Short mmCIF file of C-alpha atoms in Angstrom, two decimals:
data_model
loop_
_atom_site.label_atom_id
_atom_site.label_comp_id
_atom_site.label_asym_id
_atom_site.label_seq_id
_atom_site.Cartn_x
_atom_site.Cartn_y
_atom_site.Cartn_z
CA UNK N 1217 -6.62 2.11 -4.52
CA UNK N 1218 -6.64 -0.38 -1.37
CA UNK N 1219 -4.62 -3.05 -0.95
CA UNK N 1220 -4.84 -6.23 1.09
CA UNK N 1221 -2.57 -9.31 2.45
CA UNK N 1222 -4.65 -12.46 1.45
CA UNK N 1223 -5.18 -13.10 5.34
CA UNK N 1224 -5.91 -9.52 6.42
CA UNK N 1225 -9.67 -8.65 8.23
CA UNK N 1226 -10.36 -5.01 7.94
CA UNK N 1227 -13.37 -4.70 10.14
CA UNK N 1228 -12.44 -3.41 14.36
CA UNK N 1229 -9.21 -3.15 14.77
CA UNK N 1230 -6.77 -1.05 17.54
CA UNK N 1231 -4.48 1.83 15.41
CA UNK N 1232 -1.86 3.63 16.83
CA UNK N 1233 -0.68 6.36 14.35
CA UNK N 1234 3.03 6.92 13.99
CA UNK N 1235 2.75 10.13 11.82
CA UNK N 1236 3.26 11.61 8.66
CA UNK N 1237 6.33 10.74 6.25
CA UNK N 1238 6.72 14.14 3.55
CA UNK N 1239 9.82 15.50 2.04
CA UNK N 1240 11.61 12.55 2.72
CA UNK N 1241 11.12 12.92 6.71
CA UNK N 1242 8.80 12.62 9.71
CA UNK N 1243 7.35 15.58 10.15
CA UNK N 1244 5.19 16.64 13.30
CA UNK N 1245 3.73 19.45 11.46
CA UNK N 1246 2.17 17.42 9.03
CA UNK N 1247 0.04 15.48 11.41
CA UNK N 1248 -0.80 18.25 13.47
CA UNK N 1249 -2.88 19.65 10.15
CA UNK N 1250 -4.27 16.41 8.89
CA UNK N 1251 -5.12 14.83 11.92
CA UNK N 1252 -8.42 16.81 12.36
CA UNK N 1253 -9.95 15.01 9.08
CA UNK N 1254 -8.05 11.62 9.59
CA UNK N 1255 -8.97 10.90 13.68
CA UNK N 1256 -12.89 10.90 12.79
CA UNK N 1257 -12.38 7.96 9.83
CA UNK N 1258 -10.13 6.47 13.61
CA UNK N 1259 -13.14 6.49 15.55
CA UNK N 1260 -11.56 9.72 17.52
CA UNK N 1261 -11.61 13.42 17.62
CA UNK N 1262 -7.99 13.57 18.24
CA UNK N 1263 -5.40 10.89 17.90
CA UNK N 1264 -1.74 11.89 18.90
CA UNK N 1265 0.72 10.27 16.35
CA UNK N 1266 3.54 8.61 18.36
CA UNK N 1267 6.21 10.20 16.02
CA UNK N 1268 4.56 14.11 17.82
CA UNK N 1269 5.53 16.38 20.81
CA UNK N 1270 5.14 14.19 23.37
CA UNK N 1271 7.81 12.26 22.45
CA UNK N 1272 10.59 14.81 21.58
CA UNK N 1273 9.73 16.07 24.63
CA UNK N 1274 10.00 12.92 26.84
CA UNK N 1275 12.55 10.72 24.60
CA UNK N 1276 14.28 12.71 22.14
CA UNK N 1277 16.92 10.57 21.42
CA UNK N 1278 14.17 7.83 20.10
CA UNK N 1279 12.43 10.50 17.81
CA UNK N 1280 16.06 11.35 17.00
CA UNK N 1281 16.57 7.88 15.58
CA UNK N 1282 13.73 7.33 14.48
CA UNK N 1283 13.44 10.46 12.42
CA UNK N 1284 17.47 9.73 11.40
CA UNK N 1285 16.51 5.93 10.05
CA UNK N 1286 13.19 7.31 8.09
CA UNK N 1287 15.06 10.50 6.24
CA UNK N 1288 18.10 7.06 4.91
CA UNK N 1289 15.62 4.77 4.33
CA UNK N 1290 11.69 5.60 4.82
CA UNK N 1291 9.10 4.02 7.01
CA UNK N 1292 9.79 0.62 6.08
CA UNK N 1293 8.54 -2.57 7.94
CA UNK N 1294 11.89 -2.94 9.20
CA UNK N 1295 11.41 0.51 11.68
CA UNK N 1296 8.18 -0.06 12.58
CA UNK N 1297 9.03 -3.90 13.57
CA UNK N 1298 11.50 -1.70 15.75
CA UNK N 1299 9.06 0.18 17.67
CA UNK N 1300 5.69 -2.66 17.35
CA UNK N 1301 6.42 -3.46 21.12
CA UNK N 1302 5.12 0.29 22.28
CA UNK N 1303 2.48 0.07 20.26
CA UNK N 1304 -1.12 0.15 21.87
CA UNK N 1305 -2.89 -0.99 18.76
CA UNK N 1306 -2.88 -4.06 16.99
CA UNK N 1307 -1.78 -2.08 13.62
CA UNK N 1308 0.60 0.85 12.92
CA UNK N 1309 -0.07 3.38 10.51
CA UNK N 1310 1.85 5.70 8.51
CA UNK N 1311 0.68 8.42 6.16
CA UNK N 1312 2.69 9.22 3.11
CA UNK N 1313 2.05 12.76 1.11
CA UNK N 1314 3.91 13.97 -1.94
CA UNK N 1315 3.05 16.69 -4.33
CA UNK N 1316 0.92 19.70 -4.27
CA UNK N 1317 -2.35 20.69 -5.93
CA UNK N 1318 -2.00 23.13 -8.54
CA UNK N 1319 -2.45 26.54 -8.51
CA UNK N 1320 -5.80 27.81 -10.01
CA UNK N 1321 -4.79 30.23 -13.44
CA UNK N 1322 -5.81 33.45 -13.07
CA UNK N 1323 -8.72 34.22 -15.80
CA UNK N 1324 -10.00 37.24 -17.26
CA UNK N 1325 -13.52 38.51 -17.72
CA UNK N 1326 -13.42 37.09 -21.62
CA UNK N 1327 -12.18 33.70 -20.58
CA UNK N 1328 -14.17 30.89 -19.99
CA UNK N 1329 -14.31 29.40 -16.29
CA UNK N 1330 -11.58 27.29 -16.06
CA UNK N 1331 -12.52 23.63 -15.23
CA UNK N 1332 -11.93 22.09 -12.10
CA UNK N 1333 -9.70 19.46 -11.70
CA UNK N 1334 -10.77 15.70 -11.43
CA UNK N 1335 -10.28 13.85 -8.34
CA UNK N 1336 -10.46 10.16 -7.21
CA UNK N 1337 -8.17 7.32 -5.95
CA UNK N 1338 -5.57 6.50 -8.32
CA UNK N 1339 -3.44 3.00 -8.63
CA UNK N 1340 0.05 2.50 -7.62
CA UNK N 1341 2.03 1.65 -4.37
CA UNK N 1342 3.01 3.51 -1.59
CA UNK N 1343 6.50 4.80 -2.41
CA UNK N 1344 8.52 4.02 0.87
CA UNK N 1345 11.78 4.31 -0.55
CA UNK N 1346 15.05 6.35 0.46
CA UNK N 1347 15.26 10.17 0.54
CA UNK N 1348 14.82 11.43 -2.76
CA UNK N 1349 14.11 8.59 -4.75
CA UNK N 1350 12.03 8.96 -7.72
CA UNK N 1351 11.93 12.20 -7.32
CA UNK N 1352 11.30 14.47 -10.81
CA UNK N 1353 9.88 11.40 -12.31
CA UNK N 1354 6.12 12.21 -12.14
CA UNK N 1355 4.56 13.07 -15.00
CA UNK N 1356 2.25 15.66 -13.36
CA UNK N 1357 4.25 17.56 -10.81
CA UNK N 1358 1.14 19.31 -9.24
CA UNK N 1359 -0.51 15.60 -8.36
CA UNK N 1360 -1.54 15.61 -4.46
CA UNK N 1361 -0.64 11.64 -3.45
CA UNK N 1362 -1.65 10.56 0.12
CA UNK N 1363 -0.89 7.02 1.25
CA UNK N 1364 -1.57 5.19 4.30
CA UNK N 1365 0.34 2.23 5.04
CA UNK N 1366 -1.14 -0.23 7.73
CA UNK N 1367 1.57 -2.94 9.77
CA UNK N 1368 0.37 -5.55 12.00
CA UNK N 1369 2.41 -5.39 15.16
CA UNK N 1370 1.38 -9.47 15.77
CA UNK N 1371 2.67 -10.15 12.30
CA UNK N 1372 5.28 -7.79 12.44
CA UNK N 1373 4.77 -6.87 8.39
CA UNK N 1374 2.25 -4.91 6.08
CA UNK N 1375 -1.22 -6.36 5.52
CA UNK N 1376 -2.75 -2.95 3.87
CA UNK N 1377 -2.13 0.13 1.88
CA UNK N 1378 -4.62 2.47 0.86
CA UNK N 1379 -3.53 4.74 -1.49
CA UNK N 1380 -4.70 8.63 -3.79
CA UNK N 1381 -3.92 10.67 -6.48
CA UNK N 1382 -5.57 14.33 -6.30
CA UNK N 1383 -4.95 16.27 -9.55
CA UNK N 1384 -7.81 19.07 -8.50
CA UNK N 1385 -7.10 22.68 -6.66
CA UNK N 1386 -8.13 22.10 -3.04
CA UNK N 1387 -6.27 19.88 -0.33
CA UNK N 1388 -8.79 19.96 1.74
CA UNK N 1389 -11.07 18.21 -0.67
CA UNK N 1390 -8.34 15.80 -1.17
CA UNK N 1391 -7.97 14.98 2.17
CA UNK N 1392 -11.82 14.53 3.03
CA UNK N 1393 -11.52 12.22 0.23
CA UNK N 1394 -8.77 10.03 1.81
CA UNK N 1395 -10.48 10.32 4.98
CA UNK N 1396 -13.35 8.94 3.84
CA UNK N 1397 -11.76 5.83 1.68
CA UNK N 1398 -9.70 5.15 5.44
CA UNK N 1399 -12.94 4.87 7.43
CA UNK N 1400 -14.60 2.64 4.40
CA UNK N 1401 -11.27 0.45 4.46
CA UNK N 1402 -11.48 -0.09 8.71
CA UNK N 1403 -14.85 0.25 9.75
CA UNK N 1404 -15.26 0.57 13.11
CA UNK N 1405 -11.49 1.39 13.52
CA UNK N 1406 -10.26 3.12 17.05
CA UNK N 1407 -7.21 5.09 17.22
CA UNK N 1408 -5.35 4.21 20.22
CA UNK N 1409 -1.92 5.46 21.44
CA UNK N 1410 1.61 4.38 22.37
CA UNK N 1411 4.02 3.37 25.42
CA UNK N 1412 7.13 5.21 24.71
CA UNK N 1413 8.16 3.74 28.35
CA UNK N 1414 8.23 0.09 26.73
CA UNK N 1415 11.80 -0.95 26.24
CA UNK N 1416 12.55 -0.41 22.41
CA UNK N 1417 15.55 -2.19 21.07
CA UNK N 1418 18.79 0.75 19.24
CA UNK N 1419 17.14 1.42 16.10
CA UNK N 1420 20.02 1.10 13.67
#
């Protein structure tokens, strides 16, 4: 599902990436294995997240916080009106996972093949709330659920959310999926980067 402010233009704009949000954190990890399917749907090979090595390396104490307000409270518009001024791009965006694929069932040589499980985008918001909320309340614990969450730095709010539910065996199809609804939802999109040396007000 895609979502739109009224007054939002898809088409050409500037992203900086701020990373991945799973398990109720940032995590650098995460980025560094989806970002080779989501930087092509950016108009980019690569596209460093701003929440990544480079900065724990050069400002620790700002992935510190930022990392400390996301695990109380999640990526809300609040912390990324926060950071907006180091920015490159004229949007910020955030990925959301949660859940896993299922296993595939073991079959034996009498059973018959085992189908394989639907996929598509699914309906329903991003969930951006606090660490562990809603938690054991899915139906279908094995659902994959990737979100991307776009802020306008000039607006200083959300104008977008694209959003899908993966209930088949391979994340990799999942995420060529997402990858693909991104680049239809901002065509002509370029990932662009951040300046971590901009002064950012204490993120409280």
């Amino acid at each position: 599902m895609t979502q739109f402010a009224p007054d939002f233009t898809p088409a050409r704009h500037t992203v900086s990436v701020l990373g991945v949000y799973k398990d109720g954190q940032m995590s650098t990890e995460a980025w560094n294995a989806i970002a080779p399917r989501m930087a092509p749907s950016l108009g980019s090979l690569t596209c460093e997240a701003g929440y990544g090595n480079t900065l724990g390396k050069t400002n620790g104490g700002l992935a510190s916080a930022i990392d400390d307000y996301a695990r109380d409270n999640g990526p809300t518009d609040e912390l990324l009106t926060e950071i907006a001024p180091a920015a490159q791009g004229d949007l910020i965006l955030v990925l959301t996972v949660a859940g896993k694929p299922p296993v595939p069932k073991k079959v034996s040589v009498q059973d018959a093949p085992s189908a394989r499980g639907a996929q598509g985008v699914g309906m329903g918001p991003m969930r951006r709330g606090r660490r562990g909320e809603g938690q054991g309340t899915r139906e279908d614990p094995n659902l994959f659920e990737v979100s991307a969450l776009l802020f306008s730095v000039a607006q200083e709010r959300s104008v977008a959310v694209v959003s899908m539910q993966y209930s088949g065996q391979n994340v990799d199809d999942a995420l060529t999926n997402f990858a693909a609804k991104l680049h239809e939802t901002l065509p002509a999109a370029k990932c662009t980067g951040w300046n971590w040396n901009t002064s950012i007000a204490p993120i409280h």
